[in-house]
Each structure stands twice: as structure tokens, then as C-alpha cells.
Tab-separated table of C-alpha atoms in Angstrom:
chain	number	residue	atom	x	y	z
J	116	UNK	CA	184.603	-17.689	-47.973
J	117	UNK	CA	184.227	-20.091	-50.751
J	118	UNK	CA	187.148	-22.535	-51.744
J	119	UNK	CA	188.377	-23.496	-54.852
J	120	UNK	CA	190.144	-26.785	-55.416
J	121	UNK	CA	191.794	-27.837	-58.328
J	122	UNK	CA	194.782	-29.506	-60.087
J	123	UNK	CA	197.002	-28.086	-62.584
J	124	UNK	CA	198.917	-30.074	-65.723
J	125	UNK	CA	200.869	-28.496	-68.303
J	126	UNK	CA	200.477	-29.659	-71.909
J	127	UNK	CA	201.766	-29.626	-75.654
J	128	UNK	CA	198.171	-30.603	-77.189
J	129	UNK	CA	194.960	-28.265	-76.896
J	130	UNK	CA	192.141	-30.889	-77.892
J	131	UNK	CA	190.498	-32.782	-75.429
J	132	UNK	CA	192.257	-35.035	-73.437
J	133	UNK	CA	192.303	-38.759	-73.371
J	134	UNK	CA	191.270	-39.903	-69.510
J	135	UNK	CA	192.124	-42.776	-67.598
J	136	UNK	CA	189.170	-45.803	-67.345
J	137	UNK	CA	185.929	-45.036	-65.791
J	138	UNK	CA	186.557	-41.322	-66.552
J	139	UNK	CA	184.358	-39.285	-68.960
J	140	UNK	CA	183.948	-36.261	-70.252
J	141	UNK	CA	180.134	-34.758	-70.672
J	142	UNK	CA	178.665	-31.513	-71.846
J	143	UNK	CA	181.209	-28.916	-73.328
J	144	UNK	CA	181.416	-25.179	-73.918
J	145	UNK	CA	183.896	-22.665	-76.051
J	146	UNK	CA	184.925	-19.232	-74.132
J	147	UNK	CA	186.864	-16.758	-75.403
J	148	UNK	CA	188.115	-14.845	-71.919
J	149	UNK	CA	190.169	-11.383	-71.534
J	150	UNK	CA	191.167	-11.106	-67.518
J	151	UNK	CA	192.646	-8.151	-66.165
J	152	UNK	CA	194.756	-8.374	-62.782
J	153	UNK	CA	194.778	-5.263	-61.153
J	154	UNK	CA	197.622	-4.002	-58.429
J	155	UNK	CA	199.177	-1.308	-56.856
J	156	UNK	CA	203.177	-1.453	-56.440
J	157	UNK	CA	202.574	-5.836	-55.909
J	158	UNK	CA	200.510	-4.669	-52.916
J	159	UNK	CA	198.022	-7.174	-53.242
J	160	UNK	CA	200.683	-9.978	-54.309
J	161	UNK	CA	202.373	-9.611	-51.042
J	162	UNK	CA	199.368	-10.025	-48.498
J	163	UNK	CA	198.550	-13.131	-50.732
J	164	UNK	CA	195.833	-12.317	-52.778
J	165	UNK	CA	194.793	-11.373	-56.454
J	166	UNK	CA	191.992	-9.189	-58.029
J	167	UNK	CA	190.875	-10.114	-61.179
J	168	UNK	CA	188.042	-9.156	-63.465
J	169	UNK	CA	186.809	-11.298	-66.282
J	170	UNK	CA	185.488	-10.451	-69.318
J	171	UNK	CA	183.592	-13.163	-71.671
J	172	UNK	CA	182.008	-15.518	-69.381
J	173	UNK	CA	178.687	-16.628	-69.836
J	174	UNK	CA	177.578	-14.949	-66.575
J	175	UNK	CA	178.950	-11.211	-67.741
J	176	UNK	CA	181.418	-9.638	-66.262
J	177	UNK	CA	183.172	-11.005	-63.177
J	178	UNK	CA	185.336	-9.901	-60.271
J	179	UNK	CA	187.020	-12.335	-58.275
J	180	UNK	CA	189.390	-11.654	-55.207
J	181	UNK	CA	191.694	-14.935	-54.766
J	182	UNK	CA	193.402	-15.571	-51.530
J	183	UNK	CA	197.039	-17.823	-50.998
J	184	UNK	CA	197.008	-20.589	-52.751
J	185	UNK	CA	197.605	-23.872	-50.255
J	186	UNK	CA	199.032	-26.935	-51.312
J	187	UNK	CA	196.835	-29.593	-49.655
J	188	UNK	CA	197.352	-33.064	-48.988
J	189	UNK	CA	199.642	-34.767	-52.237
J	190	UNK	CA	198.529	-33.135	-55.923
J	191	UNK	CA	195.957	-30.426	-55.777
J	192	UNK	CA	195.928	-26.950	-54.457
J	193	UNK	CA	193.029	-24.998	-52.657
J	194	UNK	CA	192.528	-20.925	-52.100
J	195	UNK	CA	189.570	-18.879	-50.829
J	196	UNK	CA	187.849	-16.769	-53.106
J	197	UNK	CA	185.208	-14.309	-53.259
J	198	UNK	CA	183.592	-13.760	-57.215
J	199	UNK	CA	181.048	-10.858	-57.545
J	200	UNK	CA	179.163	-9.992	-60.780
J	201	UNK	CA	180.074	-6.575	-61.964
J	202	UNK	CA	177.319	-3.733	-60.750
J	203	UNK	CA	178.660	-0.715	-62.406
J	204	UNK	CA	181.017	-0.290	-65.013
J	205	UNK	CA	184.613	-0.248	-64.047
J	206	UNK	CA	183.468	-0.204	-60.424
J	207	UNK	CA	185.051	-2.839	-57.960
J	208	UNK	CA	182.007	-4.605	-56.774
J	209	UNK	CA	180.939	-3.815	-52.678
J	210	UNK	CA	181.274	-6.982	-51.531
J	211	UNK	CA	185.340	-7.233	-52.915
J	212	UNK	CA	185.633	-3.437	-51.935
J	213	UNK	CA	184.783	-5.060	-48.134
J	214	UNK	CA	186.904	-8.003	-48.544
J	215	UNK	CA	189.530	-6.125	-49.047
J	216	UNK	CA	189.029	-3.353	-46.392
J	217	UNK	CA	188.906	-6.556	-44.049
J	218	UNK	CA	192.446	-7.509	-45.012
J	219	UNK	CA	193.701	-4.075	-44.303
J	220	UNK	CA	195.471	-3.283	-47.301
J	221	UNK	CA	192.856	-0.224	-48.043
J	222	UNK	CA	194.173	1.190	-44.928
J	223	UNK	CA	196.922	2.280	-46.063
J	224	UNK	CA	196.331	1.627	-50.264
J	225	UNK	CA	193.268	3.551	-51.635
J	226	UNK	CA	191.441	1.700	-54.176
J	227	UNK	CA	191.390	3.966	-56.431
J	228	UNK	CA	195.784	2.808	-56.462
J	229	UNK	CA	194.306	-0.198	-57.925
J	230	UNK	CA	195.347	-0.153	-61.746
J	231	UNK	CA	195.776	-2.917	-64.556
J	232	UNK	CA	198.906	-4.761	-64.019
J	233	UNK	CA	198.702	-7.777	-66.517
J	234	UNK	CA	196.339	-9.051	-68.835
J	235	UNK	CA	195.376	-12.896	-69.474
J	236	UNK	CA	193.745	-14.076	-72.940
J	237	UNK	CA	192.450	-17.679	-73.190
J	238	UNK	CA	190.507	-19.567	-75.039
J	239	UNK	CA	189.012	-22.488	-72.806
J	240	UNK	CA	187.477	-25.455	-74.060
J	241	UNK	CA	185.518	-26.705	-70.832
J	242	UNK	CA	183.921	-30.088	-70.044
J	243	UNK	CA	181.847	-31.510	-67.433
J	244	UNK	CA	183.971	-34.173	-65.843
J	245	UNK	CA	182.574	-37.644	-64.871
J	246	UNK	CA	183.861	-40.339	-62.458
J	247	UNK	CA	181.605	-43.670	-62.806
J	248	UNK	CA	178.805	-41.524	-64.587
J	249	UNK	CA	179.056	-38.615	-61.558
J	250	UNK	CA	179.477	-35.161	-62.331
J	251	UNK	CA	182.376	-34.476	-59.963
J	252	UNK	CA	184.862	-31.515	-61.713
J	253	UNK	CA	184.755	-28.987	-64.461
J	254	UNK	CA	187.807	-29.732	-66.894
J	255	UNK	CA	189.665	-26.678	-68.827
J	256	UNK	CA	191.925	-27.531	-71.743
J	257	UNK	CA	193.099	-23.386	-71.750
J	258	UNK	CA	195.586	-22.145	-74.398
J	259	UNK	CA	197.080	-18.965	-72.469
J	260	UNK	CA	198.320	-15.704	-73.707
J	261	UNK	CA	199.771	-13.132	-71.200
J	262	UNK	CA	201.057	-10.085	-71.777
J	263	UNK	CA	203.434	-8.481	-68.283
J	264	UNK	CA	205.772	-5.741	-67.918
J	265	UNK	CA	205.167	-5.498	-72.279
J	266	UNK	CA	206.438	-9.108	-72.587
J	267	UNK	CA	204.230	-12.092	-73.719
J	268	UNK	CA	204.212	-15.874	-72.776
J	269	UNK	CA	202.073	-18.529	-73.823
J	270	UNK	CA	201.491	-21.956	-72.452
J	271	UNK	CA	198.688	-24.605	-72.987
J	272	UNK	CA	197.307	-25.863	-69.411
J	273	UNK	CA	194.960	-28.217	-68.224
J	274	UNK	CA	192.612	-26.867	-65.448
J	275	UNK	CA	190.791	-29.407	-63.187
J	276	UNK	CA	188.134	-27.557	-60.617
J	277	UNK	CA	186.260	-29.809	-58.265
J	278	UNK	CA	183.106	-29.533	-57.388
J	279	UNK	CA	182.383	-27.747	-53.634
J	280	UNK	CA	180.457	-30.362	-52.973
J	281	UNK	CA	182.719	-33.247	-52.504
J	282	UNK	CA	185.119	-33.796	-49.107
J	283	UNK	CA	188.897	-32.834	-49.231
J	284	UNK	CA	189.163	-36.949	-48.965
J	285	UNK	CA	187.273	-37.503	-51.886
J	286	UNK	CA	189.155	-34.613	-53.929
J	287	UNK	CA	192.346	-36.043	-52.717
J	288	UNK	CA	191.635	-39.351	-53.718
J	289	UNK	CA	190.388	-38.192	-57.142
J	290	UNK	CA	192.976	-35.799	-57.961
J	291	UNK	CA	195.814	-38.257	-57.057
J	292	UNK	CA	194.345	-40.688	-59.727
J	293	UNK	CA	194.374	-38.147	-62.303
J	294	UNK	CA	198.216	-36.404	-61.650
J	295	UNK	CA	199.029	-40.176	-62.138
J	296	UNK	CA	197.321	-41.008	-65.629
J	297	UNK	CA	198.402	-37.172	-66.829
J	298	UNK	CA	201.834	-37.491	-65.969
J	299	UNK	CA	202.120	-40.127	-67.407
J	300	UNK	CA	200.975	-39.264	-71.213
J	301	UNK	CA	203.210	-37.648	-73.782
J	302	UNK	CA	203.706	-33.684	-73.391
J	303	UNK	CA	201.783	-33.299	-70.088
J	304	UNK	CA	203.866	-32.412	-66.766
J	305	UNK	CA	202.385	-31.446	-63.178
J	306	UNK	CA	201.903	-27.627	-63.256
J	307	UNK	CA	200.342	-26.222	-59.743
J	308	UNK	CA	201.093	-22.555	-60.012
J	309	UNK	CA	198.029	-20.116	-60.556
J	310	UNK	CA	197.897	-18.323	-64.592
J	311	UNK	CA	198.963	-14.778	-62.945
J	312	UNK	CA	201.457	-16.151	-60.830
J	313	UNK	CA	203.081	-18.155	-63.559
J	314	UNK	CA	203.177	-15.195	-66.019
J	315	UNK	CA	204.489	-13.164	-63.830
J	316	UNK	CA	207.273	-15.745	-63.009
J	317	UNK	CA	208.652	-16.543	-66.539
J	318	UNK	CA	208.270	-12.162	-67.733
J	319	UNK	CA	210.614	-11.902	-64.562
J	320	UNK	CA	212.698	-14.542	-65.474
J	321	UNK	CA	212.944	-13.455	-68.981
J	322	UNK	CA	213.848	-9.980	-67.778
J	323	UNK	CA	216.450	-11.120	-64.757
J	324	UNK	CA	214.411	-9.832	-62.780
């Protein structure tokens, strides 16, 4: 199963970000992206994983089933994922309908129990992102709009995604430069929770839940 690695800053500004020397930023893109999380009763949320479909990106419409997110090594996190192009409208693609029959929650959860549970609006500003002239990340600037439980929160994150083709060294090593220089500029903390998980947490907290 595919892995995505990334690091996660908080922010006050939305522009693009000033880097740290010998960083760059190269080709960007605007995308305007609705995601829908869908659940049944926190199922999913308790065997570790999240279903999401996308709407807006330039490839159409996208499922994606996310596993646990990890916290590896000192500043960035990894999960497994499986992302599917949509087939049929409102259909959850085969290959995530199997992924999730392999967990075993469809034993005992029909799909069709599967419903929309919250709703993530974003508009991402997204650069390629250069070390020493190599293409080695995708960097997100993404002002967030959730709406849980009919409560909305809004944050501004920063979103770094490595590429799958470097080591876990390498992304260690990169990563752990960058949490340094972020960290340190005006209005940017360390973040490290996932967009659904950290909705959910501050509707819940708003609620007492």
C-alpha cells in the first residue's frame, strides 16, 4: 500500500512562505477542493482509518482510504493509503470497497452504513518544492473550512508531502530542517494532526464533548 509522508505547520499568513537557504519553490497551482469524510457510528475512526472523497482536483473525482497515521523518526508523520479515481457516480470505487472488506469492518458494517460525516473546504495554493534545484516535496499553503456535528472551524495550515521516491533517511533529514526554519518564523507552530482529525477535535472540544 502506498505511503504518504509529510509534515504539518500551522500558520497566521496564507501567501507563500518564505524558506530557509537553498530552498525553492517551483511551479504552482490554485485548487478549490470540497472533501467529504464518510462514517458509520466512528466505525472507521476506531480501526484507524478514514474514507474520503475529493471533489476539485485536477484528476476528477477521488477516493482515498487513509490508514493510522505514525509518527516516524523526530518531525514528520507517515500513513498508508489507497486513492482510486471515481468509476461511477456516488459509488465507492472496487479497489477501496476490497480494502476495506480486508480490514474486516464490512463484516459486520455494510457499506451502504457508510454516510457523510464531515465536510472539508480548502483552497490550496500548491508548489513544487526544491532542495539544491531537486524536486523533492509538494508544498500546500491550505486555508481550511470544516463544517462537524453543524459547527465550523477554520485554520490556515501548511502541508509538506514528500516525494515516494526518497528514503525515510532522506525525508527525516529534510523534514527536520524545515520544522526548524518554520518554527521559528512569526505565526507558524508545529501542527502534525491530519485536517479530519483536527476538525473533529476542536467541534468536540467546542461542544464538551
Amino acid at each position: 500500500m502506498p505511503i504518504e509522508r509529510e509534515l504539518k505547520l500551522l500558520t497566521a499568513a496564507a501567501g507563500a512562505p518564505q524558506l530557509p537557504s537553498g530552498w525553492t519553490l517551483g511551479s504552482g497551482a490554485l485548487h478549490r477542493l470540497r472533501d467529504t469524510y464518510l462514517e458509520s457510528g466512528g466505525a472507521l475512526a476506531r480501526a484507524g482509518l478514514a474514507l474520503r472523497r475529493r471533489e476539485g482536483d485536477p484528476h476528477g473525482v477521488l477516493y482515498t482510504l487513509k490508514g493510522e497515521p505514525e509518527k516516524t523518526g523526530t518531525s514528520f508523520t507517515q500513513r498508508t493509503e489507497i486513492e482510486v479515481g471515481e468509476q461511477a457516480p456516488g459509488k465507492i470505487p472496487p479497489a477501496i470497497v476490497d480494502a476495506l472488506r480486508g480490514s474486516e469492518l464490512s463484516r459486520d458494517m455494510p457499506l451502504a452504513a457508510l454516510l457523510p460525516d464531515l465536510v472539508i473546504e480548502q483552497v490550496r495554493n500548491a508548489w513544487q518544492l526544491q532542495h539544491g534545484g531537486d524536486p523533492v516535496a509538494t508544498l500546500s499553503v491550505d486555508e481550511v473550512n470544516a463544517t462537524y456535528s453543524a459547527q465550523q472551524v477554520a485554520w490556515v495550515e501548511i502541508e509538506i508531502e514528500f516525494s515516494t521516491s526518497l528514503s525515510a533517511a532522506a525525508v527525516e533529514e529534510l523534514s527536520i530542517e524545515l520544522r526548524d526554519w518554520f518554527v521559528q518564523q512569526p505565526g507558524c507552530t508545529l501542527g502534525g494532526e491530519s485536517k479530519e482529525r483536527r476538525a473533529r477535535r476542536l467541534v468536540n472540544e467546542r461542544l464538551g464533548c
